[in-house]
């Protein structure tokens, strides 16, 4: 079956540009996470949605980062006025059930590699 | 979540067993050990998890010491496609709250032909 998809796979932005990264989770998955992965490091948590509600955004590094999931399915991570330190791979993961209630495997997309020049 | 310590890198010959260690000396009673792996240019992939008993599935085996302070992920017959970064993660399963994964730097396993 279809897994988590992300688009674009690669994005090059000039410093100061706004970018939007899209995540299509597995159909019917309730929970959705965004992670940021710097080169040579493990992924780091950014934000979490349960359906359309953003329940945790404690990992967002600044107010230039904004995420939404208006209909509880597709999610968009937006970065305004991109900086060079925003260069990273942005990963999306979805879970069938509610995160935390028993163990539900997180299914990850392939990520979007963002390069800010 | 308890901190984990893994070697930075390991090599393994194709067809041999790959044994990946993880130390988690501060693990608490309600924390599980999870393993994910990340093949180059892909997102992480769940492998296995356990609490205190050894676990086995079609991908790997997980051996947890009796004191639960360390564990070993075993890939019984490593193939070139098992070359990846392997992450050992310790966290509790709790209800009613978002539980993101906390990744460390992992172990880069290289399977050699």
Short mmCIF file of N, CA and C in Angstrom, two decimals, chain A residues 37-44 91 108, chain B residues 4 6 20-22 33-39 42-48 73 84-90 101-109:
data_model
loop_
_atom_site.label_atom_id
_atom_site.label_comp_id
_atom_site.label_asym_id
_atom_site.label_seq_id
_atom_site.Cartn_x
_atom_site.Cartn_y
_atom_site.Cartn_z
N UNK A 37 16.19 16.98 10.45
CA UNK A 37 17.41 16.19 10.55
C UNK A 37 18.57 16.94 9.90
N UNK A 38 19.47 17.41 10.74
CA UNK A 38 20.68 18.06 10.24
C UNK A 38 21.66 16.99 9.76
N UNK A 39 22.58 17.39 8.92
CA UNK A 39 23.53 16.46 8.33
C UNK A 39 24.33 15.73 9.41
N UNK A 40 24.31 14.40 9.37
CA UNK A 40 25.08 13.61 10.31
C UNK A 40 24.46 13.44 11.68
N UNK A 41 23.25 13.95 11.85
CA UNK A 41 22.57 13.86 13.15
C UNK A 41 21.29 13.04 13.01
N UNK A 42 20.75 12.62 14.15
CA UNK A 42 19.46 11.96 14.13
C UNK A 42 18.35 12.99 14.00
N UNK A 43 17.16 12.54 13.60
CA UNK A 43 16.03 13.47 13.49
C UNK A 43 15.67 14.08 14.84
N UNK A 44 15.23 15.34 14.79
CA UNK A 44 14.78 16.02 16.00
C UNK A 44 13.33 16.48 15.82
N UNK A 91 11.51 15.59 7.86
CA UNK A 91 10.83 14.30 7.80
C UNK A 91 9.44 14.41 8.39
N UNK A 108 7.59 6.71 8.46
CA UNK A 108 8.23 7.93 8.00
C UNK A 108 8.16 8.05 6.48
N UNK B 4 20.72 7.02 25.67
CA UNK B 4 21.33 5.81 25.13
C UNK B 4 22.70 6.12 24.59
N UNK B 6 25.57 4.49 21.85
CA UNK B 6 25.83 3.51 20.81
C UNK B 6 27.18 3.81 20.18
N UNK B 20 24.53 -5.20 17.18
CA UNK B 20 24.64 -3.77 17.46
C UNK B 20 24.31 -3.51 18.93
N UNK B 21 25.27 -3.02 19.70
CA UNK B 21 25.02 -2.80 21.13
C UNK B 21 24.44 -1.44 21.43
N UNK B 22 23.77 -1.36 22.56
CA UNK B 22 23.24 -0.09 23.05
C UNK B 22 23.25 -0.10 24.57
N UNK B 33 12.70 -0.38 25.03
CA UNK B 33 13.81 -0.18 24.09
C UNK B 33 13.28 -0.39 22.68
N UNK B 34 13.51 0.62 21.82
CA UNK B 34 13.07 0.57 20.43
C UNK B 34 14.28 0.68 19.52
N UNK B 35 14.16 0.04 18.38
CA UNK B 35 15.19 0.18 17.36
C UNK B 35 14.54 0.60 16.05
N UNK B 36 15.12 1.63 15.45
CA UNK B 36 14.77 2.07 14.12
C UNK B 36 16.06 2.08 13.29
N UNK B 37 15.92 2.02 11.99
CA UNK B 37 17.08 2.20 11.14
C UNK B 37 16.75 3.16 10.02
N UNK B 38 17.79 3.79 9.47
CA UNK B 38 17.61 4.76 8.41
C UNK B 38 18.61 4.46 7.31
N UNK B 39 18.09 3.97 6.22
CA UNK B 39 18.90 3.75 5.03
C UNK B 39 19.10 5.09 4.35
N UNK B 42 16.51 7.82 2.93
CA UNK B 42 15.15 7.38 3.27
C UNK B 42 14.82 7.84 4.69
N UNK B 43 13.54 7.75 5.05
CA UNK B 43 13.15 8.03 6.42
C UNK B 43 13.43 6.84 7.31
N UNK B 44 13.47 7.05 8.62
CA UNK B 44 13.67 5.93 9.54
C UNK B 44 12.58 4.88 9.40
N UNK B 45 12.96 3.65 9.73
CA UNK B 45 12.06 2.50 9.62
C UNK B 45 12.09 1.74 10.93
N UNK B 46 10.92 1.44 11.47
CA UNK B 46 10.83 0.66 12.71
C UNK B 46 11.37 -0.75 12.49
N UNK B 47 12.11 -1.24 13.50
CA UNK B 47 12.61 -2.61 13.43
C UNK B 47 11.93 -3.48 14.48
N UNK B 48 12.07 -3.11 15.74
CA UNK B 48 11.63 -3.98 16.82
C UNK B 48 11.61 -3.19 18.12
N UNK B 73 20.90 -5.46 19.33
CA UNK B 73 20.09 -5.78 18.16
C UNK B 73 20.89 -6.73 17.29
N UNK B 84 23.03 0.86 6.98
CA UNK B 84 22.12 1.92 7.42
C UNK B 84 22.64 2.47 8.75
N UNK B 85 22.02 3.55 9.21
CA UNK B 85 22.22 4.03 10.57
C UNK B 85 21.15 3.41 11.45
N UNK B 86 21.58 2.80 12.55
CA UNK B 86 20.66 2.13 13.46
C UNK B 86 20.54 2.94 14.75
N UNK B 87 19.31 3.25 15.11
CA UNK B 87 19.03 4.07 16.28
C UNK B 87 18.40 3.23 17.38
N UNK B 88 18.96 3.32 18.56
CA UNK B 88 18.40 2.71 19.77
C UNK B 88 17.72 3.83 20.55
N UNK B 89 16.46 3.64 20.87
CA UNK B 89 15.67 4.69 21.53
C UNK B 89 14.99 4.08 22.74
N UNK B 90 15.04 4.80 23.85
CA UNK B 90 14.38 4.34 25.07
C UNK B 90 13.28 5.33 25.41
N UNK B 101 9.56 10.51 18.98
CA UNK B 101 10.78 9.73 19.17
C UNK B 101 11.95 10.69 19.39
N UNK B 102 12.82 10.33 20.32
CA UNK B 102 14.05 11.09 20.56
C UNK B 102 15.22 10.27 20.05
N UNK B 103 15.75 10.69 18.91
CA UNK B 103 16.85 9.97 18.28
C UNK B 103 18.19 10.51 18.79
N UNK B 104 19.16 9.62 18.92
CA UNK B 104 20.54 10.06 19.13
C UNK B 104 21.24 10.10 17.79
N UNK B 105 22.52 9.83 17.78
CA UNK B 105 23.28 9.84 16.53
C UNK B 105 23.34 8.47 15.87
N UNK B 106 23.01 7.41 16.64
CA UNK B 106 22.94 6.08 16.07
C UNK B 106 24.28 5.46 15.73
N UNK B 107 24.21 4.24 15.20
CA UNK B 107 25.39 3.50 14.74
C UNK B 107 25.31 3.31 13.24
N UNK B 108 26.34 3.74 12.54
CA UNK B 108 26.40 3.49 11.10
C UNK B 108 26.92 2.07 10.90
N UNK B 109 26.05 1.18 10.45
CA UNK B 109 26.45 -0.19 10.13
C UNK B 109 26.74 -0.27 8.64
#
